[in-house]
mmCIF file of C-alpha atoms in Angstrom:
data_model
loop_
_atom_site.group_PDB
_atom_site.id
_atom_site.type_symbol
_atom_site.label_atom_id
_atom_site.label_comp_id
_atom_site.label_asym_id
_atom_site.label_seq_id
_atom_site.Cartn_x
_atom_site.Cartn_y
_atom_site.Cartn_z
ATOM 1 C CA ASP A 1147 -36.246 -19.725 11.037
ATOM 2 C CA GLY A 1148 -33.015 -18.101 9.849
ATOM 3 C CA LYS A 1149 -33.988 -18.294 6.172
ATOM 4 C CA VAL A 1150 -34.647 -15.472 3.740
ATOM 5 C CA ASP A 1151 -38.343 -15.127 2.886
ATOM 6 C CA MET A 1152 -38.311 -11.918 0.839
ATOM 7 C CA LEU A 1153 -36.099 -9.128 -0.441
ATOM 8 C CA THR A 1154 -35.909 -5.974 1.686
ATOM 9 C CA GLN A 1155 -35.296 -3.055 -0.644
ATOM 10 C CA PRO A 1156 -34.118 -0.338 -0.738
ATOM 11 C CA ALA A 1157 -31.134 -1.551 1.331
ATOM 12 C CA SER A 1158 -28.841 1.050 2.899
ATOM 13 C CA VAL A 1159 -25.564 1.375 4.764
ATOM 14 C CA LYS A 1160 -24.284 4.517 6.488
ATOM 15 C CA VAL A 1161 -20.676 5.707 6.472
ATOM 16 C CA GLU A 1162 -19.828 8.018 9.386
ATOM 17 C CA ALA A 1163 -17.050 10.622 9.528
ATOM 18 C CA GLU A 1164 -15.242 8.547 12.170
ATOM 19 C CA ASP A 1165 -15.066 5.640 9.682
ATOM 20 C CA LEU A 1166 -12.781 7.736 7.450
ATOM 21 C CA PRO A 1167 -9.374 9.409 7.796
ATOM 22 C CA PRO A 1168 -9.285 13.209 8.325
ATOM 23 C CA ASP A 1169 -9.959 15.108 5.085
ATOM 24 C CA PRO A 1170 -10.363 11.922 3.000
ATOM 25 C CA LYS A 1171 -10.037 11.888 -0.774
ATOM 26 C CA LEU A 1172 -11.666 9.001 -2.633
ATOM 27 C CA HIS A 1173 -9.104 7.082 -4.700
ATOM 28 C CA ARG A 1174 -11.317 4.175 -5.828
ATOM 29 C CA GLY A 1175 -14.866 3.075 -5.115
ATOM 30 C CA TYR A 1176 -16.431 -0.287 -5.948
ATOM 31 C CA LEU A 1177 -19.953 -1.607 -5.498
ATOM 32 C CA TYR A 1178 -20.607 -5.341 -5.137
ATOM 33 C CA TRP A 1179 -23.957 -7.115 -5.160
ATOM 34 C CA GLY A 1180 -24.578 -10.838 -4.895
ATOM 35 C CA GLY A 1181 -27.237 -13.417 -4.169
ATOM 36 C CA THR A 1182 -29.098 -16.524 -5.271
ATOM 37 C CA GLN A 1183 -30.747 -17.047 -8.658
ATOM 38 C CA LEU A 1184 -32.792 -19.837 -10.232
ATOM 39 C CA PRO A 1185 -30.700 -22.767 -11.503
ATOM 40 C CA THR A 1186 -29.495 -22.710 -15.126
ATOM 41 C CA LYS A 1187 -26.053 -24.282 -14.442
ATOM 42 C CA CYS A 1188 -24.735 -20.776 -15.198
ATOM 43 C CA ALA A 1189 -25.626 -21.327 -18.878
ATOM 44 C CA ASN A 1190 -28.015 -18.370 -19.133
ATOM 45 C CA LYS A 1191 -26.169 -15.103 -18.537
ATOM 46 C CA ALA A 1192 -29.497 -13.242 -18.666
ATOM 47 C CA ASN A 1193 -30.405 -15.042 -15.440
ATOM 48 C CA LEU A 1194 -27.913 -12.825 -13.576
ATOM 49 C CA ASP A 1195 -29.011 -9.332 -12.577
ATOM 50 C CA ASP A 1196 -26.143 -7.157 -13.783
ATOM 51 C CA THR A 1197 -27.843 -3.784 -13.141
ATOM 52 C CA VAL A 1198 -28.952 -2.180 -9.872
ATOM 53 C CA THR A 1199 -29.979 1.321 -8.813
ATOM 54 C CA PHE A 1200 -27.362 3.001 -6.637
ATOM 55 C CA THR A 1201 -27.756 6.179 -4.584
ATOM 56 C CA PRO A 1202 -24.607 7.642 -2.970
ATOM 57 C CA PRO A 1203 -24.898 10.270 -0.199
ATOM 58 C CA GLY A 1204 -26.497 13.517 -1.338
ATOM 59 C CA ALA A 1205 -27.018 12.319 -4.914
ATOM 60 C CA LEU A 1206 -29.854 11.103 -7.102
ATOM 61 C CA PRO A 1207 -30.452 7.399 -7.822
ATOM 62 C CA ILE A 1208 -28.498 6.158 -10.836
ATOM 63 C CA PRO A 1209 -28.500 2.809 -12.679
ATOM 64 C CA VAL A 1210 -25.174 0.983 -12.287
ATOM 65 C CA VAL A 1211 -24.187 -1.736 -14.755
ATOM 66 C CA ALA A 1212 -21.668 -4.347 -13.619
ATOM 67 C CA ASP A 1213 -18.148 -4.354 -15.030
ATOM 68 C CA VAL A 1214 -18.031 -8.085 -14.352
ATOM 69 C CA CYS A 1215 -20.361 -10.777 -12.969
ATOM 70 C CA TYR A 1216 -19.468 -14.235 -11.673
ATOM 71 C CA CYS A 1217 -21.692 -17.297 -11.419
ATOM 72 C CA SER A 1218 -21.456 -20.504 -9.402
ATOM 73 C CA SER A 1219 -23.870 -23.366 -9.986
ATOM 74 C CA SER A 1220 -25.482 -26.127 -7.947
ATOM 75 C CA LEU A 1221 -28.414 -28.449 -8.648
ATOM 76 C CA THR A 1222 -31.098 -26.315 -6.984
ATOM 77 C CA TYR A 1223 -29.828 -22.748 -7.371
ATOM 78 C CA GLU A 1224 -26.969 -20.648 -8.664
ATOM 79 C CA MET A 1225 -25.120 -17.793 -7.020
ATOM 80 C CA GLN A 1226 -24.128 -14.529 -8.636
ATOM 81 C CA LEU A 1227 -21.640 -11.826 -7.660
ATOM 82 C CA CYS A 1228 -21.230 -8.579 -9.615
ATOM 83 C CA ARG A 1229 -18.799 -5.657 -9.312
ATOM 84 C CA ALA A 1230 -18.964 -2.124 -10.679
ATOM 85 C CA GLU A 1231 -16.538 0.759 -10.223
ATOM 86 C CA VAL A 1232 -18.405 3.786 -8.816
ATOM 87 C CA THR A 1233 -15.480 6.162 -8.221
ATOM 88 C CA ASP A 1234 -16.905 8.839 -10.523
ATOM 89 C CA ILE A 1235 -20.400 8.526 -9.036
ATOM 90 C CA VAL A 1236 -19.494 8.994 -5.371
ATOM 91 C CA GLY A 1237 -19.005 12.634 -4.428
ATOM 92 C CA LYS A 1238 -19.824 13.122 -0.760
ATOM 93 C CA LEU A 1239 -18.295 10.256 1.248
ATOM 94 C CA VAL A 1240 -20.180 10.605 4.540
ATOM 95 C CA GLY A 1241 -23.817 9.588 4.596
ATOM 96 C CA GLU A 1242 -26.157 6.861 3.415
ATOM 97 C CA TYR A 1243 -25.490 4.590 0.442
ATOM 98 C CA THR A 1244 -28.529 2.792 -0.977
ATOM 99 C CA VAL A 1245 -29.034 -0.071 -3.424
ATOM 100 C CA THR A 1246 -32.351 -1.205 -4.871
ATOM 101 C CA ASP A 1247 -33.771 -3.018 -7.920
ATOM 102 C CA PHE A 1248 -31.644 -6.127 -7.361
ATOM 103 C CA THR A 1249 -33.661 -9.115 -8.587
ATOM 104 C CA ALA A 1250 -32.474 -12.112 -6.588
ATOM 105 C CA ALA A 1251 -34.360 -15.385 -6.169
ATOM 106 C CA VAL A 1252 -35.306 -16.034 -2.543
ATOM 107 C CA ALA A 1253 -37.918 -18.542 -1.393
ATOM 108 C CA ASN A 1254 -37.204 -19.534 2.216
ATOM 109 C CA THR A 1255 -34.492 -22.100 1.509
ATOM 110 C CA ASP A 1256 -31.239 -22.603 3.412
ATOM 111 C CA THR A 1257 -28.968 -20.999 0.822
ATOM 112 C CA ASP A 1258 -31.076 -17.954 -0.147
ATOM 113 C CA ASN A 1259 -29.329 -14.607 0.193
ATOM 114 C CA ALA A 1260 -29.029 -11.138 -1.323
ATOM 115 C CA SER A 1261 -26.668 -8.375 -0.215
ATOM 116 C CA PHE A 1262 -24.381 -5.584 -1.352
ATOM 117 C CA ALA A 1263 -21.024 -4.281 -0.147
ATOM 118 C CA LEU A 1264 -18.944 -1.151 -0.743
ATOM 119 C CA VAL A 1265 -15.171 -0.917 -1.031
ATOM 120 C CA LEU A 1266 -13.996 2.696 -0.595
ATOM 121 C CA VAL A 1267 -10.250 3.295 -0.912
ATOM 122 C CA ASN A 1268 -9.349 6.716 0.484
ATOM 123 C CA LYS A 1269 -6.240 8.852 0.512
ATOM 124 C CA GLY A 1270 -5.428 11.335 3.269
ATOM 125 C CA ASP A 1271 -2.565 13.555 4.365
ATOM 126 C CA GLY A 1272 -0.596 12.052 7.243
ATOM 127 C CA LEU A 1273 -1.693 8.464 6.652
ATOM 128 C CA LYS A 1274 0.947 5.759 6.668
ATOM 129 C CA GLU A 1275 1.792 4.172 3.340
ATOM 130 C CA ARG A 1276 -0.454 1.220 2.651
ATOM 131 C CA ARG A 1277 -0.727 -1.089 -0.328
ATOM 132 C CA ILE A 1278 -4.286 -2.205 -1.029
ATOM 133 C CA ALA A 1279 -5.077 -5.170 -3.282
ATOM 134 C CA LEU A 1280 -8.608 -6.112 -4.300
ATOM 135 C CA TYR A 1281 -9.431 -9.645 -5.461
ATOM 136 C CA ASP A 1282 -12.842 -11.040 -6.309
ATOM 137 C CA GLY A 1283 -14.455 -14.127 -7.766
ATOM 138 C CA LEU A 1284 -16.994 -16.749 -6.833
ATOM 139 C CA VAL A 1285 -16.300 -20.331 -5.734
ATOM 140 C CA GLY A 1286 -19.048 -22.597 -4.453
ATOM 141 C CA LEU A 1287 -17.974 -24.942 -1.657
ATOM 142 C CA SER A 1288 -19.898 -28.066 -0.713
ATOM 143 C CA ALA A 1289 -18.902 -31.005 1.468
ATOM 144 C CA MET A 1290 -20.421 -33.353 -1.111
ATOM 145 C CA GLY A 1291 -18.922 -31.728 -4.224
ATOM 146 C CA THR A 1292 -16.099 -29.218 -3.768
ATOM 147 C CA PRO A 1293 -15.027 -29.383 -0.114
ATOM 148 C CA SER A 1294 -12.019 -27.094 -0.498
ATOM 149 C CA ALA A 1295 -10.509 -24.436 -2.721
ATOM 150 C CA LYS A 1296 -7.087 -22.823 -2.949
ATOM 151 C CA VAL A 1297 -7.084 -19.110 -3.732
ATOM 152 C CA THR A 1298 -3.758 -17.440 -4.579
ATOM 153 C CA LEU A 1299 -3.447 -13.687 -4.020
ATOM 154 C CA ASP A 1300 -0.407 -12.769 -6.101
ATOM 155 C CA ASP A 1301 1.455 -9.585 -7.119
ATOM 156 C CA LEU A 1302 1.617 -8.339 -3.527
ATOM 157 C CA ASP A 1303 4.470 -6.105 -2.370
ATOM 158 C CA VAL A 1304 5.316 -6.337 1.329
ATOM 159 C CA SER A 1305 7.382 -3.618 2.997
ATOM 160 C CA ASN A 1306 10.448 -4.122 5.266
ATOM 161 C CA PHE A 1307 8.173 -3.727 8.296
ATOM 162 C CA PRO A 1308 5.461 -6.188 7.367
ATOM 163 C CA ALA A 1309 1.921 -5.595 8.594
ATOM 164 C CA GLY A 1310 -1.444 -6.076 7.012
ATOM 165 C CA ASP A 1311 -4.805 -7.747 7.114
ATOM 166 C CA LEU A 1312 -7.221 -9.735 4.990
ATOM 167 C CA THR A 1313 -10.939 -8.986 4.693
ATOM 168 C CA TRP A 1314 -13.491 -11.224 2.990
ATOM 169 C CA TYR A 1315 -17.077 -10.653 1.861
ATOM 170 C CA ALA A 1316 -18.650 -14.104 1.602
ATOM 171 C CA LEU A 1317 -22.195 -14.899 0.469
ATOM 172 C CA GLU A 1318 -24.497 -17.278 2.341
ATOM 173 C CA GLY A 1319 -22.863 -17.691 5.699
ATOM 174 C CA ASP A 1320 -24.432 -20.266 8.020
ATOM 175 C CA VAL A 1321 -24.247 -21.134 11.705
ATOM 176 C CA THR A 1322 -25.064 -24.802 12.319
ATOM 177 C CA LEU A 1323 -23.760 -26.344 9.089
ATOM 178 C CA GLY A 1324 -20.315 -24.787 9.168
ATOM 179 C CA GLU A 1325 -18.617 -26.704 11.952
ATOM 180 C CA GLY A 1326 -15.522 -28.239 10.424
ATOM 181 C CA GLU A 1327 -14.949 -25.348 8.016
ATOM 182 C CA PHE A 1328 -11.710 -23.398 8.258
ATOM 183 C CA VAL A 1329 -9.632 -20.763 6.477
ATOM 184 C CA GLU A 1330 -5.847 -21.113 6.497
ATOM 185 C CA VAL A 1331 -3.427 -18.559 5.046
ATOM 186 C CA THR A 1332 0.143 -19.352 3.984
ATOM 187 C CA GLY A 1333 2.733 -16.680 3.182
ATOM 188 C CA MET A 1334 4.755 -17.170 -0.018
ATOM 189 C CA PRO A 1335 7.705 -16.866 0.440
ATOM 190 C CA GLY A 1336 8.413 -17.303 4.113
ATOM 191 C CA LYS A 1337 5.980 -20.209 4.606
ATOM 192 C CA GLY A 1338 4.342 -18.500 7.570
ATOM 193 C CA LYS A 1339 0.986 -20.171 8.167
ATOM 194 C CA SER A 1340 -2.049 -19.237 10.256
ATOM 195 C CA MET A 1341 -5.651 -20.281 10.804
ATOM 196 C CA LEU A 1342 -7.976 -17.268 10.788
ATOM 197 C CA PHE A 1343 -10.224 -16.953 13.840
ATOM 198 C CA ASP A 1344 -11.157 -14.552 16.630
ATOM 199 C CA ASP A 1345 -13.699 -14.203 19.441
ATOM 200 C CA THR A 1346 -16.517 -13.843 16.886
ATOM 201 C CA ASN A 1347 -15.329 -16.478 14.419
ATOM 202 C CA PRO A 1348 -14.388 -19.936 15.754
ATOM 203 C CA ALA A 1349 -11.473 -21.650 14.001
ATOM 204 C CA ASN A 1350 -13.846 -24.415 12.845
ATOM 205 C CA ASN A 1351 -16.668 -22.099 11.669
ATOM 206 C CA PRO A 1352 -15.447 -18.794 10.190
ATOM 207 C CA PHE A 1353 -18.359 -18.296 7.733
ATOM 208 C CA ASN A 1354 -20.868 -17.974 10.568
ATOM 209 C CA ARG A 1355 -23.076 -15.000 9.653
ATOM 210 C CA THR A 1356 -20.970 -12.402 11.439
ATOM 211 C CA ILE A 1357 -19.497 -8.991 10.587
ATOM 212 C CA ASN A 1358 -16.412 -8.283 12.686
ATOM 213 C CA THR A 1359 -15.462 -5.052 10.885
ATOM 214 C CA LEU A 1360 -18.003 -3.193 13.035
ATOM 215 C CA MET A 1361 -17.750 -2.375 16.726
ATOM 216 C CA PRO A 1362 -19.319 -4.188 18.395
ATOM 217 C CA PRO A 1363 -19.296 -7.067 15.891
ATOM 218 C CA LYS A 1364 -22.656 -8.114 14.458
ATOM 219 C CA LYS A 1365 -23.926 -11.678 14.743
ATOM 220 C CA GLY A 1366 -26.833 -13.512 13.139
ATOM 221 C CA ILE A 1367 -26.552 -11.685 9.805
ATOM 222 C CA THR A 1368 -28.591 -14.003 7.594
ATOM 223 C CA GLY A 1369 -26.937 -14.795 4.297
ATOM 224 C CA VAL A 1370 -23.649 -12.863 4.478
ATOM 225 C CA ASP A 1371 -20.329 -12.966 6.326
ATOM 226 C CA ILE A 1372 -17.800 -10.093 6.378
ATOM 227 C CA ASP A 1373 -14.656 -10.476 8.484
ATOM 228 C CA ARG A 1374 -11.176 -8.944 8.756
ATOM 229 C CA PHE A 1375 -8.095 -10.684 10.182
ATOM 230 C CA SER A 1376 -4.542 -9.551 10.836
ATOM 231 C CA LEU A 1377 -1.801 -11.234 8.782
ATOM 232 C CA ALA A 1378 1.064 -9.774 10.817
ATOM 233 C CA SER A 1379 2.116 -13.208 12.098
ATOM 234 C CA ILE A 1380 2.735 -14.688 8.626
ATOM 235 C CA LEU A 1381 4.015 -11.763 6.520
ATOM 236 C CA LYS A 1382 7.791 -11.550 6.038
ATOM 237 C CA PRO A 1383 9.854 -8.424 5.185
ATOM 238 C CA ASN A 1384 9.989 -7.489 1.486
#
């Protein structure tokens, strides 16, 4: 029925050689995990699971404790998102990355979810210069309570030949309830403005349980939405 009944662990993702530049060197690595928890109005920090077991390619499982955890509350559940830097843990880049021992609360309701994501920032000879900025946090959006939110991504340096893209990792995507949602990006300065959409993500439903960073894009991914969009049309030189 499109709802999460139980946790499936261990959970794994595979990074292939073709996903990386030639002779890559890891500059930074971050592990994220997020999902639903029982409601405490975010008053009980012990309700958030800030430790998981992480296994990078060719290595032994190791407990990872979050550097920071965020919480967002509603009447019937709360959502958590945690981040930990794993640069020193990841040796071999190509292979399978596994996460287990994440205690999320799932019980076949519409909002239940649990997932993890990796951010691997690599350096490589011959690559074009690229500035990479990582922002995280957790904002709960609800038509009845908080229908919109403004997120400012500051301290960005844009080159004289502006190009770039924006990727989000959003918890609890949905399909039928999202019509009327939208994401709009405005460049400051320059005032360039654009709605973010593509063949996989309609302009009125971008958080629709899809992952467009894979080829072909994945659809029907219960409880998570990961998408990347070009910002070339709104970025201005310098």
